[in-house]
PDB file of C-alpha atoms in Angstrom:
ATOM      1  CA  HIS N   1      55.486 122.899 165.649  1.00  0.00           C
ATOM      2  CA  PRO N   2      55.403 119.136 163.788  1.00  0.00           C
ATOM      3  CA  VAL N   3      53.010 116.366 165.066  1.00  0.00           C
ATOM      4  CA  LEU N   4      56.458 114.531 165.980  1.00  0.00           C
ATOM      5  CA  TRP N   5      56.990 117.175 168.276  1.00  0.00           C
ATOM      6  CA  HIS N   6      54.016 116.712 169.938  1.00  0.00           C
ATOM      7  CA  ASN N   7      54.513 112.807 170.118  1.00  0.00           C
ATOM      8  CA  MET N   8      58.011 113.235 171.899  1.00  0.00           C
ATOM      9  CA  ASN N   9      56.566 115.655 174.325  1.00  0.00           C
ATOM     10  CA  ILE N  10      54.074 112.819 175.332  1.00  0.00           C
ATOM     11  CA  TYR N  11      57.547 111.055 176.688  1.00  0.00           C
ATOM     12  CA  SER N  12      59.483 114.358 177.530  1.00  0.00           C
ATOM     13  CA  SER N  13      56.663 114.977 180.029  1.00  0.00           C
ATOM     14  CA  LYS N  14      57.289 111.962 182.052  1.00  0.00           C
ATOM     15  CA  GLY N  15      60.922 112.803 181.885  1.00  0.00           C
ATOM     16  CA  ASN N  16      61.972 110.550 178.812  1.00  0.00           C
ATOM     17  CA  LYS N  17      64.118 113.012 177.217  1.00  0.00           C
ATOM     18  CA  ASP N  18      66.867 110.694 175.062  1.00  0.00           C
ATOM     19  CA  PHE N  19      65.206 110.044 171.645  1.00  0.00           C
ATOM     20  CA  VAL N  20      66.420 107.798 168.806  1.00  0.00           C
ATOM     21  CA  ILE N  21      64.438 108.834 165.532  1.00  0.00           C
ATOM     22  CA  ALA N  22      64.888 106.299 162.218  1.00  0.00           C
ATOM     23  CA  LEU N  23      64.385 108.655 159.820  1.00  0.00           C
ATOM     24  CA  GLY N  24      63.646 107.916 155.889  1.00  0.00           C
ATOM     25  CA  TYR N  25      61.249 110.135 153.991  1.00  0.00           C
ATOM     26  CA  LYS N  26      61.927 113.544 154.159  1.00  0.00           C
ATOM     27  CA  ALA N  27      64.801 113.153 156.460  1.00  0.00           C
ATOM     28  CA  THR N  28      66.813 115.991 155.475  1.00  0.00           C
ATOM     29  CA  ILE N  29      63.485 117.956 156.800  1.00  0.00           C
ATOM     30  CA  ILE N  30      63.399 116.260 159.974  1.00  0.00           C
ATOM     31  CA  LYS N  31      67.214 116.840 160.310  1.00  0.00           C
ATOM     32  CA  GLU N  32      66.983 120.805 159.594  1.00  0.00           C
ATOM     33  CA  CYS N  33      64.121 121.078 162.123  1.00  0.00           C
ATOM     34  CA  PHE N  34      65.863 120.239 165.090  1.00  0.00           C
ATOM     35  CA  LEU N  35      69.554 121.538 164.153  1.00  0.00           C
ATOM     36  CA  ASN N  36      67.266 124.966 163.620  1.00  0.00           C
ATOM     37  CA  TYR N  37      65.300 124.626 166.639  1.00  0.00           C
ATOM     38  CA  SER N  38      66.879 126.830 169.038  1.00  0.00           C
ATOM     39  CA  SER N  39      67.442 129.613 166.620  1.00  0.00           C
ATOM     40  CA  LEU N  40      63.672 129.179 165.433  1.00  0.00           C
ATOM     41  CA  ASN N  41      62.374 129.379 169.167  1.00  0.00           C
ATOM     42  CA  ALA N  42      64.537 131.623 170.888  1.00  0.00           C
ATOM     43  CA  ASP N  43      65.106 135.753 171.201  1.00  0.00           C
ATOM     44  CA  LEU N  44      68.367 136.546 169.984  1.00  0.00           C
ATOM     45  CA  THR N  45      70.862 139.204 168.483  1.00  0.00           C
ATOM     46  CA  VAL N  46      72.992 138.406 165.472  1.00  0.00           C
ATOM     47  CA  ALA N  47      75.748 140.562 164.865  1.00  0.00           C
ATOM     48  CA  MET N  48      76.019 140.793 160.999  1.00  0.00           C
ATOM     49  CA  GLU N  49      79.536 141.915 160.643  1.00  0.00           C
ATOM     50  CA  THR N  50      81.035 138.997 162.495  1.00  0.00           C
ATOM     51  CA  GLY N  51      78.330 136.602 162.777  1.00  0.00           C
ATOM     52  CA  ASP N  52      78.467 136.202 166.539  1.00  0.00           C
ATOM     53  CA  ILE N  53      75.227 135.358 168.118  1.00  0.00           C
ATOM     54  CA  THR N  54      73.967 136.734 171.085  1.00  0.00           C
ATOM     55  CA  TRP N  55      71.097 134.379 173.118  1.00  0.00           C
ATOM     56  CA  HIS N  56      68.469 136.138 175.374  1.00  0.00           C
ATOM     57  CA  SER N  57      66.286 133.334 175.958  1.00  0.00           C
ATOM     58  CA  PRO N  58      67.574 129.925 175.001  1.00  0.00           C
ATOM     59  CA  SER N  59      65.366 126.959 174.040  1.00  0.00           C
ATOM     60  CA  GLN N  60      63.880 125.522 177.166  1.00  0.00           C
ATOM     61  CA  LEU N  61      63.931 121.931 175.930  1.00  0.00           C
ATOM     62  CA  ASP N  62      66.692 119.671 177.427  1.00  0.00           C
ATOM     63  CA  TRP N  63      66.231 116.653 174.928  1.00  0.00           C
ATOM     64  CA  LYS N  64      68.840 114.727 173.501  1.00  0.00           C
ATOM     65  CA  VAL N  65      67.934 113.538 169.895  1.00  0.00           C
ATOM     66  CA  THR N  66      69.761 111.198 167.703  1.00  0.00           C
ATOM     67  CA  LEU N  67      68.829 111.457 164.213  1.00  0.00           C
ATOM     68  CA  ILE N  68      69.535 108.217 162.065  1.00  0.00           C
ATOM     69  CA  ASP N  69      68.824 107.875 158.210  1.00  0.00           C
ATOM     70  CA  THR N  70      67.753 104.203 158.135  1.00  0.00           C
ATOM     71  CA  GLY N  71      67.230 104.606 154.346  1.00  0.00           C
ATOM     72  CA  LEU N  72      64.471 105.673 152.138  1.00  0.00           C
ATOM     73  CA  HIS N  73      62.752 102.236 151.434  1.00  0.00           C
ATOM     74  CA  THR N  74      63.280 100.278 154.782  1.00  0.00           C
ATOM     75  CA  MET N  75      60.619  98.537 156.286  1.00  0.00           C
ATOM     76  CA  THR N  76      59.344  99.480 159.962  1.00  0.00           C
ATOM     77  CA  GLY N  77      61.253  96.440 161.460  1.00  0.00           C
ATOM     78  CA  GLY N  78      64.156  96.985 159.560  1.00  0.00           C
ATOM     79  CA  ARG N  79      64.181 100.920 160.865  1.00  0.00           C
ATOM     80  CA  ILE N  80      64.211  99.353 164.320  1.00  0.00           C
ATOM     81  CA  ARG N  81      67.087  97.029 163.599  1.00  0.00           C
ATOM     82  CA  ARG N  82      69.323  99.675 162.210  1.00  0.00           C
ATOM     83  CA  LEU N  83      69.023 101.354 165.698  1.00  0.00           C
ATOM     84  CA  LYS N  84      70.493  98.780 167.420  1.00  0.00           C
ATOM     85  CA  GLU N  85      73.875 100.340 168.386  1.00  0.00           C
ATOM     86  CA  TYR N  86      72.199 103.543 169.668  1.00  0.00           C
ATOM     87  CA  LEU N  87      69.777 101.382 171.981  1.00  0.00           C
ATOM     88  CA  LYS N  88      72.748 100.249 174.125  1.00  0.00           C
ATOM     89  CA  GLY N  89      71.382  96.905 174.770  1.00  0.00           C
ATOM     90  CA  GLU N  90      68.837  98.419 177.009  1.00  0.00           C
ATOM     91  CA  PRO N  91      64.875  97.967 177.303  1.00  0.00           C
ATOM     92  CA  PHE N  92      63.527 100.993 175.065  1.00  0.00           C
ATOM     93  CA  MET N  93      60.268 102.282 174.137  1.00  0.00           C
ATOM     94  CA  MET N  94      59.071 102.728 170.636  1.00  0.00           C
ATOM     95  CA  THR N  95      56.514 104.467 168.874  1.00  0.00           C
ATOM     96  CA  TYR N  96      55.257 105.461 165.325  1.00  0.00           C
ATOM     97  CA  GLY N  97      55.718 109.136 164.731  1.00  0.00           C
ATOM     98  CA  ASP N  98      52.183 110.102 163.622  1.00  0.00           C
ATOM     99  CA  GLY N  99      50.323 109.399 166.798  1.00  0.00           C
ATOM    100  CA  VAL N 100      49.431 111.553 169.777  1.00  0.00           C
ATOM    101  CA  SER N 101      47.568 110.358 172.792  1.00  0.00           C
ATOM    102  CA  ASP N 102      47.103 111.165 176.770  1.00  0.00           C
ATOM    103  CA  ILE N 103      48.561 107.863 177.647  1.00  0.00           C
ATOM    104  CA  ASP N 104      50.465 107.579 180.782  1.00  0.00           C
ATOM    105  CA  ILE N 105      53.898 106.499 179.723  1.00  0.00           C
ATOM    106  CA  ASP N 106      54.904 106.167 183.433  1.00  0.00           C
ATOM    107  CA  ASP N 107      52.034 103.551 183.935  1.00  0.00           C
ATOM    108  CA  LEU N 108      52.850 101.934 180.773  1.00  0.00           C
ATOM    109  CA  LEU N 109      56.237 101.011 181.864  1.00  0.00           C
ATOM    110  CA  GLU N 110      55.199 100.087 185.230  1.00  0.00           C
ATOM    111  CA  PHE N 111      53.044  97.627 183.462  1.00  0.00           C
ATOM    112  CA  HIS N 112      55.747  96.242 181.163  1.00  0.00           C
ATOM    113  CA  ARG N 113      58.086  95.657 184.095  1.00  0.00           C
ATOM    114  CA  SER N 114      55.477  93.948 186.171  1.00  0.00           C
ATOM    115  CA  HIS N 115      55.001  91.278 183.919  1.00  0.00           C
ATOM    116  CA  GLY N 116      58.554  90.622 182.712  1.00  0.00           C
ATOM    117  CA  LYS N 117      57.721  89.620 178.930  1.00  0.00           C
ATOM    118  CA  MET N 118      59.718  90.599 176.007  1.00  0.00           C
ATOM    119  CA  VAL N 119      57.280  93.152 174.670  1.00  0.00           C
ATOM    120  CA  THR N 120      54.223  95.379 175.646  1.00  0.00           C
ATOM    121  CA  VAL N 121      52.093  96.957 172.618  1.00  0.00           C
ATOM    122  CA  THR N 122      49.448  99.505 173.840  1.00  0.00           C
ATOM    123  CA  THR N 123      45.895  98.787 172.650  1.00  0.00           C
ATOM    124  CA  VAL N 124      43.312 101.328 171.809  1.00  0.00           C
ATOM    125  CA  ARG N 125      39.676 102.006 170.635  1.00  0.00           C
ATOM    126  CA  PRO N 126      39.620 104.550 167.964  1.00  0.00           C
ATOM    127  CA  VAL N 127      36.893 107.093 167.848  1.00  0.00           C
ATOM    128  CA  ALA N 128      34.339 105.857 165.111  1.00  0.00           C
ATOM    129  CA  ARG N 129      34.393 107.832 161.729  1.00  0.00           C
ATOM    130  CA  PHE N 130      30.479 107.950 161.962  1.00  0.00           C
ATOM    131  CA  GLY N 131      28.032 108.579 164.660  1.00  0.00           C
ATOM    132  CA  GLU N 132      26.077 105.599 165.979  1.00  0.00           C
ATOM    133  CA  LEU N 133      22.578 105.183 165.943  1.00  0.00           C
ATOM    134  CA  ASP N 134      20.744 102.297 168.082  1.00  0.00           C
ATOM    135  CA  LEU N 135      17.124 101.795 166.393  1.00  0.00           C
ATOM    136  CA  HIS N 136      14.434  99.791 167.570  1.00  0.00           C
ATOM    137  CA  GLY N 137      12.154  99.528 164.400  1.00  0.00           C
ATOM    138  CA  THR N 138      11.938 103.218 163.195  1.00  0.00           C
ATOM    139  CA  ARG N 139      12.495 104.568 166.599  1.00  0.00           C
ATOM    140  CA  VAL N 140      16.076 105.823 167.506  1.00  0.00           C
ATOM    141  CA  LYS N 141      17.124 104.379 171.207  1.00  0.00           C
ATOM    142  CA  SER N 142      20.472 106.324 171.360  1.00  0.00           C
ATOM    143  CA  PHE N 143      22.166 108.742 169.404  1.00  0.00           C
ATOM    144  CA  LYS N 144      26.035 108.777 169.741  1.00  0.00           C
ATOM    145  CA  GLU N 145      27.813 111.307 167.837  1.00  0.00           C
ATOM    146  CA  LYS N 146      31.394 109.774 166.800  1.00  0.00           C
ATOM    147  CA  PRO N 147      31.424 107.598 170.007  1.00  0.00           C
ATOM    148  CA  GLN N 148      35.096 105.466 170.877  1.00  0.00           C
ATOM    149  CA  THR N 149      34.219 102.061 168.689  1.00  0.00           C
ATOM    150  CA  GLY N 150      33.058  99.344 170.715  1.00  0.00           C
ATOM    151  CA  MET N 151      34.601  97.157 168.469  1.00  0.00           C
ATOM    152  CA  GLY N 152      37.973  95.207 168.878  1.00  0.00           C
ATOM    153  CA  TRP N 153      40.940  96.483 170.466  1.00  0.00           C
ATOM    154  CA  ILE N 154      43.884  97.881 167.578  1.00  0.00           C
ATOM    155  CA  ASN N 155      47.538  98.542 167.750  1.00  0.00           C
ATOM    156  CA  GLY N 156      47.915 102.204 169.618  1.00  0.00           C
ATOM    157  CA  GLY N 157      51.766 102.160 168.581  1.00  0.00           C
ATOM    158  CA  PHE N 158      53.353 102.853 172.093  1.00  0.00           C
ATOM    159  CA  PHE N 159      55.685  99.668 172.634  1.00  0.00           C
ATOM    160  CA  VAL N 160      57.838  99.068 175.640  1.00  0.00           C
ATOM    161  CA  MET N 161      60.659  96.373 174.449  1.00  0.00           C
ATOM    162  CA  GLN N 162      63.302  94.563 175.873  1.00  0.00           C
ATOM    163  CA  PRO N 163      66.817  94.427 173.696  1.00  0.00           C
ATOM    164  CA  GLU N 164      66.599  90.608 172.789  1.00  0.00           C
ATOM    165  CA  PHE N 165      63.649  91.398 170.327  1.00  0.00           C
ATOM    166  CA  LEU N 166      66.016  93.226 167.900  1.00  0.00           C
ATOM    167  CA  ASP N 167      67.350  89.915 167.136  1.00  0.00           C
ATOM    168  CA  LEU N 168      64.034  88.714 165.783  1.00  0.00           C
ATOM    169  CA  ILE N 169      64.253  91.182 162.750  1.00  0.00           C
ATOM    170  CA  ALA N 170      65.968  89.703 159.886  1.00  0.00           C
ATOM    171  CA  ASP N 171      66.830  92.690 157.579  1.00  0.00           C
ATOM    172  CA  ASP N 172      65.824  95.674 155.918  1.00  0.00           C
ATOM    173  CA  ALA N 173      62.654  94.047 154.632  1.00  0.00           C
ATOM    174  CA  THR N 174      61.041  92.847 157.538  1.00  0.00           C
ATOM    175  CA  VAL N 175      57.908  94.573 158.620  1.00  0.00           C
ATOM    176  CA  LEU N 176      57.342  94.869 162.353  1.00  0.00           C
ATOM    177  CA  GLU N 177      53.969  94.247 162.324  1.00  0.00           C
ATOM    178  CA  ARG N 178      54.261  90.987 160.752  1.00  0.00           C
ATOM    179  CA  GLU N 179      56.895  88.260 161.853  1.00  0.00           C
ATOM    180  CA  PRO N 180      58.716  89.799 164.688  1.00  0.00           C
ATOM    181  CA  LEU N 181      55.327  90.635 166.467  1.00  0.00           C
ATOM    182  CA  GLU N 182      53.824  87.540 165.323  1.00  0.00           C
ATOM    183  CA  GLU N 183      56.570  85.420 166.676  1.00  0.00           C
ATOM    184  CA  VAL N 184      56.491  87.172 169.961  1.00  0.00           C
ATOM    185  CA  ALA N 185      52.869  86.695 170.350  1.00  0.00           C
ATOM    186  CA  ALA N 186      53.153  82.786 169.407  1.00  0.00           C
ATOM    187  CA  ARG N 187      55.809  82.565 172.252  1.00  0.00           C
ATOM    188  CA  GLY N 188      53.579  84.307 174.738  1.00  0.00           C
ATOM    189  CA  GLU N 189      55.840  87.231 174.987  1.00  0.00           C
ATOM    190  CA  LEU N 190      53.639  89.854 174.097  1.00  0.00           C
ATOM    191  CA  MET N 191      51.275  91.741 176.537  1.00  0.00           C
ATOM    192  CA  ALA N 192      48.383  94.376 175.799  1.00  0.00           C
ATOM    193  CA  TYR N 193      48.447  97.747 177.910  1.00  0.00           C
ATOM    194  CA  ARG N 194      44.673  98.879 177.439  1.00  0.00           C
ATOM    195  CA  HIS N 195      44.551 102.619 176.878  1.00  0.00           C
ATOM    196  CA  GLU N 196      41.020 103.832 177.468  1.00  0.00           C
ATOM    197  CA  GLY N 197      41.651 107.393 177.013  1.00  0.00           C
ATOM    198  CA  PHE N 198      42.583 109.621 174.027  1.00  0.00           C
ATOM    199  CA  TRP N 199      44.269 108.295 170.809  1.00  0.00           C
ATOM    200  CA  GLN N 200      44.674 109.577 167.574  1.00  0.00           C
ATOM    201  CA  CYS N 201      46.915 108.567 164.647  1.00  0.00           C
ATOM    202  CA  MET N 202      47.594 110.410 161.415  1.00  0.00           C
ATOM    203  CA  ASP N 203      47.584 108.163 158.487  1.00  0.00           C
ATOM    204  CA  SER N 204      45.840 110.743 156.078  1.00  0.00           C
ATOM    205  CA  VAL N 205      45.145 114.305 155.660  1.00  0.00           C
ATOM    206  CA  ARG N 206      41.715 114.073 157.035  1.00  0.00           C
ATOM    207  CA  ASP N 207      43.183 112.371 160.140  1.00  0.00           C
ATOM    208  CA  ARG N 208      45.588 115.360 160.429  1.00  0.00           C
TER     209      ARG N 208
END
């Protein structure tokens, strides 16, 4: 299964099964994945003469997946803005399509509702690329193989947003992580949900 499928399962496992996907690069391949999902993940009989299909074990997924082509060169903020009519003026959860985590979506949503602000961003401390040695002169005091970094928190990509946030996105050229989120932070409307558990993005072949 593609990483996007695993990413969606993070939400589905907590009962969130209505997805709107902003497509750009390789949009056709992603559409084909969902269009053909049932036939590729079920037992079936095909009557070659008539084309009739008998399903023996239909897909167990009960997701509703809306696939919207938001343009090949649209920036991250612009893609979300293009989904406005499909979000129905309601609060929504948003994430990138390449990060997996053991985040508790219910807890994230409860935290967002508790503070009443416009946006919640999940913050994480990723695993360091290399192991760490704590040295005292030439003596190794401790040896940690690829520990979770003790440095600052970073954007983990799991957001909860109020619908009015969409009004801060100007156009297709708007980068989500710049003007819109910077503005929300300046207003005191951006809150951080700290996730201490597993998190991994896939920005490169090495990450994959």
